[in-house]
Coordinates of C-alpha atoms in Angstrom, one line a residue:
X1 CA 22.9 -8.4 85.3
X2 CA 20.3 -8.4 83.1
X3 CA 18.8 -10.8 81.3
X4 CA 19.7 -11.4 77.3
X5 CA 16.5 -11.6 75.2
X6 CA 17.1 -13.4 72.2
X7 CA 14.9 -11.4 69.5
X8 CA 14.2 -13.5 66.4
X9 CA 15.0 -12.7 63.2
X10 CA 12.4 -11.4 60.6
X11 CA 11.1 -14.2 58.0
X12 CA 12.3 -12.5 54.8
X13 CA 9.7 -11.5 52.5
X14 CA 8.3 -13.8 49.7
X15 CA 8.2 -12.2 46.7
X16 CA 6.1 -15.1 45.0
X17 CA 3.1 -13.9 47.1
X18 CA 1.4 -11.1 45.9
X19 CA 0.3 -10.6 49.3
X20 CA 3.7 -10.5 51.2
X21 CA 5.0 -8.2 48.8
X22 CA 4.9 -4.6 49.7
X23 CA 3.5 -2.1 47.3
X24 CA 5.6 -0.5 44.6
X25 CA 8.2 -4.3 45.2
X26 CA 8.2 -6.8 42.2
X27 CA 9.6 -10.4 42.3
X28 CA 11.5 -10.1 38.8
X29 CA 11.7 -5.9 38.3
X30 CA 10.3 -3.0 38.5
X31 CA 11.0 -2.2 35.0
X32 CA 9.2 -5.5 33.1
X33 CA 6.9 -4.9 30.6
X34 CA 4.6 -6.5 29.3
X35 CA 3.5 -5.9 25.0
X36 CA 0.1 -7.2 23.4
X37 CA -0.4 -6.6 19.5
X38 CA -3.0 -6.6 17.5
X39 CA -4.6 -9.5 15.9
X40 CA -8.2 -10.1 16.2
X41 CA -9.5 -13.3 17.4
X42 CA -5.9 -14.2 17.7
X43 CA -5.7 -12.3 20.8
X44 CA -6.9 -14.8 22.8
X45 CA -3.6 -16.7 22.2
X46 CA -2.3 -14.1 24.3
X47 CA -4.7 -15.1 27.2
X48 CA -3.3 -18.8 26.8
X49 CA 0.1 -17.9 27.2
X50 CA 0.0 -15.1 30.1
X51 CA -2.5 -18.5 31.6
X52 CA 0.9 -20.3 31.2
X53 CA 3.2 -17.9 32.6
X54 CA 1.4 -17.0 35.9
X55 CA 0.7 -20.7 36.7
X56 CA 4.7 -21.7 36.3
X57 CA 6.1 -17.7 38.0
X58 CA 4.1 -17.5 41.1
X59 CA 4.4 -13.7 41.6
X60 CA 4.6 -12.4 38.4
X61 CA 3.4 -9.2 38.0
X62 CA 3.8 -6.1 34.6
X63 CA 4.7 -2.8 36.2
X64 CA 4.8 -2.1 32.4
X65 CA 1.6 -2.6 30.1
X66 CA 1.1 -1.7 26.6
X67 CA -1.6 -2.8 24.2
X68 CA -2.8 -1.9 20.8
X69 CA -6.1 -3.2 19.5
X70 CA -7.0 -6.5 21.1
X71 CA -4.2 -6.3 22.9
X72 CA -5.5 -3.1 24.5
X73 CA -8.8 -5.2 25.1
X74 CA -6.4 -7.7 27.0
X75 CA -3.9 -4.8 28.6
X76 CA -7.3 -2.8 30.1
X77 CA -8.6 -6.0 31.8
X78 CA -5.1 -6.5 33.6
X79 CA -4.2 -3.1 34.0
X80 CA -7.6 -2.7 36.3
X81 CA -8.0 -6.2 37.9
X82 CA -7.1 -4.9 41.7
X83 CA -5.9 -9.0 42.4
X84 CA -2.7 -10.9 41.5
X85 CA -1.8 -11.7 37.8
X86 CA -3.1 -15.3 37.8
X87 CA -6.5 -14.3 39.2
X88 CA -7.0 -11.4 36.9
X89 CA -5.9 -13.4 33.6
X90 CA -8.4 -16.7 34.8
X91 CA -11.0 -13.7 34.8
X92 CA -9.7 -12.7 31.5
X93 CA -9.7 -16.3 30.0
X94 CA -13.6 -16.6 31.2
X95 CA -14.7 -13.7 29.4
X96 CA -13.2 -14.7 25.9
X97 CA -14.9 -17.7 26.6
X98 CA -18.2 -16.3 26.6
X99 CA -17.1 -14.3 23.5
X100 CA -18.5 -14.7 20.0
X101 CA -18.7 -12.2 16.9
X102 CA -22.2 -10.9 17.6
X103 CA -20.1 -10.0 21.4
X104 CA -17.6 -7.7 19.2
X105 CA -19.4 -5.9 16.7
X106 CA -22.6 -6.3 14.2
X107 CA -22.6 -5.9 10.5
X108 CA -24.7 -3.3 9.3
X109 CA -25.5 -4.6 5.2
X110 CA -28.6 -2.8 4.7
X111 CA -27.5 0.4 6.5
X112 CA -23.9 0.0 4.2
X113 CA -26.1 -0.3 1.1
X114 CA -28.8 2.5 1.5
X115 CA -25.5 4.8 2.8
X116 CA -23.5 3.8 -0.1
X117 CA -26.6 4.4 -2.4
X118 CA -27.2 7.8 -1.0
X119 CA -23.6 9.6 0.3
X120 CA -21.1 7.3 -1.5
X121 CA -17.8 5.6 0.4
X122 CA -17.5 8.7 3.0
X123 CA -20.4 7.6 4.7
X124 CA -18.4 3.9 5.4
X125 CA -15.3 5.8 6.5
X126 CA -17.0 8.1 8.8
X127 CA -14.6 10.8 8.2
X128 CA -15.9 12.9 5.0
X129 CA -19.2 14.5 4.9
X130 CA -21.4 11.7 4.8
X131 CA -20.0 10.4 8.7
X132 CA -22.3 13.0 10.5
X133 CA -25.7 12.4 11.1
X134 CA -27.5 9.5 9.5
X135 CA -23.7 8.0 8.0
X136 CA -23.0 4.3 8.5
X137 CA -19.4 5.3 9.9
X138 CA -18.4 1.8 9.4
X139 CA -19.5 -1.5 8.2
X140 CA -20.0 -2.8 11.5
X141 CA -21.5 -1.5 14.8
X142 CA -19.5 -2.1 17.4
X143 CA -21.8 -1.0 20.2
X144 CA -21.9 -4.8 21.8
X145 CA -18.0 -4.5 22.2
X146 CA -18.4 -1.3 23.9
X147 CA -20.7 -3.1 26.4
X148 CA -18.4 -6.8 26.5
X149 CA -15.6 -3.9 27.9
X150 CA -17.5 -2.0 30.7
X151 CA -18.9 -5.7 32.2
X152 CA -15.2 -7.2 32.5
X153 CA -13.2 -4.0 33.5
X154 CA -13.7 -1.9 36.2
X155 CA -11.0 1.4 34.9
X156 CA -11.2 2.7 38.2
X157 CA -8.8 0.0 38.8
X158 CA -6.2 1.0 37.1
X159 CA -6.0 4.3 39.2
X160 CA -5.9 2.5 42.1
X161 CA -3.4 0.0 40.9
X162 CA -0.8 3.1 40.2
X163 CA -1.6 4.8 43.4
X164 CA -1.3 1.5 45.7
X165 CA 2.3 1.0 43.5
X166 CA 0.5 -2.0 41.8
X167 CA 1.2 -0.5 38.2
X168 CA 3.9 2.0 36.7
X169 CA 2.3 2.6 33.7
X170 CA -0.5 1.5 31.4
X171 CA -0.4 2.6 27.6
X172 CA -2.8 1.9 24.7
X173 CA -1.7 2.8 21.5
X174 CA -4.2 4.5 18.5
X175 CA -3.8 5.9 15.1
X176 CA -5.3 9.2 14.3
X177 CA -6.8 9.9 11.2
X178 CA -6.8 13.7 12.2
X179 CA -3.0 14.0 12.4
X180 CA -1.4 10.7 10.6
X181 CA 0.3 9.8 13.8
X182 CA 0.7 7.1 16.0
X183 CA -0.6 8.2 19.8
X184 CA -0.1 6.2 23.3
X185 CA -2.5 7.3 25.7
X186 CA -0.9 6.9 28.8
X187 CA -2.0 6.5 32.2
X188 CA 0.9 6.0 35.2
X189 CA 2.5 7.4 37.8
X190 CA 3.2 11.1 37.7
X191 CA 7.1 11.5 37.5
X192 CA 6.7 9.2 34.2
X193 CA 7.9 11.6 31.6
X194 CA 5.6 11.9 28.3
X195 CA 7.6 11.4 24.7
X196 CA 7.2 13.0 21.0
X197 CA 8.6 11.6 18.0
X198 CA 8.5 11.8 14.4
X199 CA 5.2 10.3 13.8
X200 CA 4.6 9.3 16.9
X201 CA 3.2 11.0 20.7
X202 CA 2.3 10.6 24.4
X203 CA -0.8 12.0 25.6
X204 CA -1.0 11.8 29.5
X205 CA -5.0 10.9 30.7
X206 CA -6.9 8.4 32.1
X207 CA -7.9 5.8 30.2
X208 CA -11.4 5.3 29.2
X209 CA -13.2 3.0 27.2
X210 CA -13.5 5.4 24.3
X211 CA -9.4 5.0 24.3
X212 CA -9.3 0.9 23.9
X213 CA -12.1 0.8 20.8
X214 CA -10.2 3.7 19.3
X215 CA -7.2 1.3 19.4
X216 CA -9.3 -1.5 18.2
X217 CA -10.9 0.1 15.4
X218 CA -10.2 -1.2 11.9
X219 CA -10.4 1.7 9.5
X220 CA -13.0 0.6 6.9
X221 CA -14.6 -1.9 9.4
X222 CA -15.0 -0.2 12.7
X223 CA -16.1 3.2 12.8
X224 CA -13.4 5.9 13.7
X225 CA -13.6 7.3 17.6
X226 CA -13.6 11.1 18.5
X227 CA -11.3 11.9 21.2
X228 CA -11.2 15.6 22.1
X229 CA -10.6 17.4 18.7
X230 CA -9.7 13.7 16.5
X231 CA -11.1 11.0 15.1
X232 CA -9.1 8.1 15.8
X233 CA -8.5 4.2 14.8
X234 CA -6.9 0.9 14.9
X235 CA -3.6 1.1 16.6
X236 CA -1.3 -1.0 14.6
X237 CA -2.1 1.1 11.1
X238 CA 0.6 3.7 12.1
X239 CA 2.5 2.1 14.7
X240 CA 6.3 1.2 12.6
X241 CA 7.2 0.7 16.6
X242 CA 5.1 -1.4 19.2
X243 CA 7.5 -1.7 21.4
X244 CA 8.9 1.4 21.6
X245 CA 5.7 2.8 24.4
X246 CA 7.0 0.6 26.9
X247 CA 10.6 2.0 26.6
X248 CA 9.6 5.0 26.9
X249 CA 7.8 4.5 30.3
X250 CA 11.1 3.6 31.4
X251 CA 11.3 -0.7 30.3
X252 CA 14.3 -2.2 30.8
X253 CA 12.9 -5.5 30.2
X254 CA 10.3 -6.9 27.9
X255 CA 8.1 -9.4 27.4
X256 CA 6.3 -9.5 23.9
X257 CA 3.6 -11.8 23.1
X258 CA 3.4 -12.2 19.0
X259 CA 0.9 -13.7 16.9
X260 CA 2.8 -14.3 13.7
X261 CA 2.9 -18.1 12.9
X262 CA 5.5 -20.3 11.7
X263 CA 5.9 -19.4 7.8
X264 CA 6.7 -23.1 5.8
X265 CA 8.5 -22.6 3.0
X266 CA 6.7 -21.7 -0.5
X267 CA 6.4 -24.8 -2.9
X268 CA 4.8 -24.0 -5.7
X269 CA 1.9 -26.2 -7.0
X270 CA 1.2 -27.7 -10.2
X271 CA -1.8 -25.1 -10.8
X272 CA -1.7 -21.3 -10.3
X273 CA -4.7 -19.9 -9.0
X274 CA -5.3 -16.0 -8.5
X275 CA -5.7 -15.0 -4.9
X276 CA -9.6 -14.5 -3.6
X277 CA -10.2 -10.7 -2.2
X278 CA -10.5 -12.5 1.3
X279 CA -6.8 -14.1 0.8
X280 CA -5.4 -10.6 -0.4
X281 CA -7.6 -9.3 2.6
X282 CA -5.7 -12.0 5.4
X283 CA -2.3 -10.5 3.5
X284 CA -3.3 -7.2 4.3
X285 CA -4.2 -8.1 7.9
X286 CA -1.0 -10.0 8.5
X287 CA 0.5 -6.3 7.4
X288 CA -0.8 -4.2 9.6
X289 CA -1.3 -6.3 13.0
X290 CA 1.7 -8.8 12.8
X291 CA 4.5 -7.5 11.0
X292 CA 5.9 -3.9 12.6
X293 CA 6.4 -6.2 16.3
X294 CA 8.6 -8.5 14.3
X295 CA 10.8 -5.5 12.7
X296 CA 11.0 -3.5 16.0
X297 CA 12.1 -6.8 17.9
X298 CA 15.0 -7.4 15.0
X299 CA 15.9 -3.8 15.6
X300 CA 15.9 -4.4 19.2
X301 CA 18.3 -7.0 19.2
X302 CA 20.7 -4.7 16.8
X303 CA 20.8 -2.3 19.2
X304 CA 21.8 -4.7 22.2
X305 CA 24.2 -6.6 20.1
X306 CA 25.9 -3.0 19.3
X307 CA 25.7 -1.7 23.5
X308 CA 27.0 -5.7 23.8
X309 CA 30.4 -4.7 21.6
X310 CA 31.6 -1.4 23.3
X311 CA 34.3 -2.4 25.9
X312 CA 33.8 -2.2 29.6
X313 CA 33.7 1.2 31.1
X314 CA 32.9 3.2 27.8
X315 CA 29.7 4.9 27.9
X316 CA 27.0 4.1 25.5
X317 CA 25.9 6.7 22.5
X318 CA 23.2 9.1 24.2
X319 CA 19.4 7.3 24.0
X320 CA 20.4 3.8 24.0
X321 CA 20.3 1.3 26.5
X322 CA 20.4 -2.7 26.9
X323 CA 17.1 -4.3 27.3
X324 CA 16.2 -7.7 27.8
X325 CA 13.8 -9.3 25.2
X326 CA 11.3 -12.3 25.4
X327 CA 9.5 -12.2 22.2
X328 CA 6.9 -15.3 22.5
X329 CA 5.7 -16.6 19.4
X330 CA 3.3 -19.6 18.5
X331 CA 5.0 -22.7 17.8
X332 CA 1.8 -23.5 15.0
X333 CA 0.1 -21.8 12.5
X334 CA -2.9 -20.0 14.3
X335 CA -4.7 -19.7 11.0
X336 CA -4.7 -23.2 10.4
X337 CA -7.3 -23.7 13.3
X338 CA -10.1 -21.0 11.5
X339 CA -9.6 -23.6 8.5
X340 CA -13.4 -25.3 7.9
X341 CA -15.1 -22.8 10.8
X342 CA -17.1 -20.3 8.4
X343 CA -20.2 -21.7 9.7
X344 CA -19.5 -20.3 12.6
X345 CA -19.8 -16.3 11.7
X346 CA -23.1 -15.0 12.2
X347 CA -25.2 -15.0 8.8
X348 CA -24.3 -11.9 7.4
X349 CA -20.7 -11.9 8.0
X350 CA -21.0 -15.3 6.7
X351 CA -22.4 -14.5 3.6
X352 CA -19.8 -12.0 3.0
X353 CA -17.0 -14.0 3.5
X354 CA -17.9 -16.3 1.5
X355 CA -18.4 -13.9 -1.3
X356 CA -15.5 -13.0 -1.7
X357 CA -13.7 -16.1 -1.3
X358 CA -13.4 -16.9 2.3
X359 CA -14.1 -20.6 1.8
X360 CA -11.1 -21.2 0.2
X361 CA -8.2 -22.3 2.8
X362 CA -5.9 -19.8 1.7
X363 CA -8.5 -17.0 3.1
X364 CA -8.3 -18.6 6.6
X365 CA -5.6 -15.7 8.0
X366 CA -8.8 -13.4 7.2
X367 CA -11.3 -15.8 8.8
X368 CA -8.7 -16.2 12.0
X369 CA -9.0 -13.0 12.7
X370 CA -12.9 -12.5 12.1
X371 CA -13.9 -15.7 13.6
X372 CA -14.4 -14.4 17.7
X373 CA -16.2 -18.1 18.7
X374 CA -15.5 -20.4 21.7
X375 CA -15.1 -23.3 19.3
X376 CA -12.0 -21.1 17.7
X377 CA -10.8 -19.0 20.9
X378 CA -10.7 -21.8 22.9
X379 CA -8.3 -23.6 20.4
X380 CA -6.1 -20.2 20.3
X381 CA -6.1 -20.1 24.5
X382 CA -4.9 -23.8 24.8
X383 CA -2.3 -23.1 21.6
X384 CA -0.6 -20.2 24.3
X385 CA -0.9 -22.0 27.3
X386 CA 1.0 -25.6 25.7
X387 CA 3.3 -23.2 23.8
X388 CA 4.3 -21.9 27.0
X389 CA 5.6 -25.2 28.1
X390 CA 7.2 -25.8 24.7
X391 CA 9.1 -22.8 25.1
X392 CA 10.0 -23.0 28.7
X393 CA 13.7 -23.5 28.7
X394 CA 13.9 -19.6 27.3
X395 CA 11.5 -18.5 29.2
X396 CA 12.7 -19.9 32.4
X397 CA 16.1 -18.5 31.5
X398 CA 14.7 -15.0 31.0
X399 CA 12.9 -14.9 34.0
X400 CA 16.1 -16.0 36.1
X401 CA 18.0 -13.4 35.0
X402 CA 15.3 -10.8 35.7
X403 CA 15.1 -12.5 39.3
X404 CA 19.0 -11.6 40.0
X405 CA 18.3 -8.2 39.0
X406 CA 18.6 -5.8 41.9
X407 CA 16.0 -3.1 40.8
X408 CA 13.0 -4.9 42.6
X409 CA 11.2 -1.4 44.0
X410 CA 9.8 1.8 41.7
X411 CA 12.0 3.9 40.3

């Protein structure tokens, strides 16, 4: 008779570790994404909070990225870091650190001036007659933010990433000034279907640098990128729906981090003062970076509550489906902490601030976004990382429910 070996089970895998967990297997799904706005400065909030999240969820990982202007700073560095979430975002959080205005872009008064003097305003925009040869194309150079990219991010990364299963998808999101529409570059995995909208496109490529400072270029400010045949900018001018790109690549849950601040209700004071161009300025900033994630979200959550209301067992209208929302917001007001840091700008953004009024406290939305400075960033990483603990009971909850999801491997 022979003898019965007794052939131990298998340990089951640990989907906290990174390094236990197969490729193209994710602790929470395989459908989580992960949406960074625009903002400015105020992006490195979103550094302080994804610091918060991967200390608390050991193996959290974002099949899913999407990023428009410094978001798409922030999603580029992830998207190509080859290691585990928590090592790529203390990389992350060490180059904002060493990040100051002169880092992102310089201002160009003397080249604006002589332009204006000798072309007129289509030299600043770079997209009339006077952006060719010898036109300002902007009012600042943003050569040194070019170069703070291509030392933190390796792009070949994100290739690898979505060929070791790593990474689904990876979008960042510009405006073109050639066709008035909002356009997701996309790089991911090839049976990832593209998308067109009204207003709104895929392209499938691999992402380059020239892709993130499109999506970070301010019209006005920044001078307008030429990819292939257009001249593109800023992401968040056209985008009504920021989180609409990571649906598309096939989200069925999503994590937004948002940089709109508490609002306190308005009590009028005794006197009424007319706004400074800098406070109409943070206004207009506010507009175009922080409001369209708030509307899609609200629209969002119409569209689950409806799916939530058909009975059991009736199908759904054609092009909707439930998805799970996290929208993270900051628990204080992020422009309060630019308030009294002017003197931190380099000289000739300085001077123009304060010229047209950014020394009042009202024009600190416009300064929070300018102000890229480790005595400000830092302030804005630490806000994320203690709001994430202030908002933990939702995010714990969140993150449960994604963990006794079944769809753990690609789809």
């Amino acid at each position: 008779m022979s003898p019965v070996h007794h052939i131990p089970s298998a340990r089951p895998i640990d989907l906290t570790r990174p390094d236990e967990r197969p490729s193209g297997v994710w602790r929470y799904s395989s459908h989580l994404a992960l949406v960074l706005g625009g903002g400015g400065a105020r992006g490195a909030y979103q550094v302080g909070v994804l610091a918060g999240l991967a200390e608390r969820l050991p193996g959290l990982a974002f099949p899913i990225i999407a990023g428009t202007s410094v978001g798409a700073i922030n999603t580029v560095y992830l998207a190509a870091h080859l290691g585990a979430l928590g090592e790529a975002v203390a990389g992350l959080r060490d180059a904002w650190a060493g990040l100051t205005s002169e880092g992102v872009f310089r201002l160009r008064l003397f080249g604006l001036i002589a332009s204006l003097a000798r072309k007129g305003l289509a030299s600043v925009t770079g997209l009339g007659g006077g952006g060719g040869a010898g036109g300002v194309r902007g009012l600042a150079d943003t050569t040194p933010l070019r170069e703070f990219l291509s030392r933190g991010a390796n792009l070949r990364g994100i290739t690898a990433n979505i060929a070791n299963q790593r990474l689904r998808a990876v979008a960042i999101n510009a405006t073109s000034y050639t066709s008035g529409r909002s356009v997701s570059f996309v790089q991911a995995a090839p049976e990832i279907p593209m998308w067109e909208r009204v207003q709104r496109l895929a392209v499938r490529t691999e992402i380059s640098f020239d892709h993130v400072m499109a999506s970070a270029a301010l019209p006005l400010v920044f001078p307008a990128i030429r990819i292939g045949d257009e001249f593109y900018g800023d992401g968040s001018v056209r985008q009504m729906a920021p989180l609409a790109p990571a649906l598309h690549l096939g989200a069925r849950a999503v994590l937004a981090i948002g940089l709109r601040t508490p609002r306190a209700a308005h009590v009028p004071t005794q006197e009424m003062v007319s706004p400074t161009a800098a406070e109409a300025v943070g206004l207009l900033f506010d507009a175009i970076f922080l409001d369209a994630m708030e509307a899609d979200a609200e629209r969002l959550d119409r569209i689950n509550n409806i799916l939530a209301a058909f009975p059991e067992g009736q199908p759904a209208p054609t092009g909707l489906r439930a998805v799970e929302l996290l929208m993270l917001h900051p628990t204080r007001d992020l422009a309060a902490l630019a308030v009294g840091k002017t003197h931190l700008l380099p000289a000739s953004v300085r001077h123009l601030v304060r010229a047209i009024g950014g020394h009042r406290a009202g024009a600190a939305a416009m300064l929070g976004f300018l102000l890229f400075h480790p005595e400000h960033t830092s302030l804005l990483v630490e806000a994320g990382y203690e709001d994430v603990g202030a908002q933990w009971p939702v995010i714990e909850k969140f993150f449960e429910k994604l963990e006794r999801r079944t769809d753990k491997t690609v789809f």
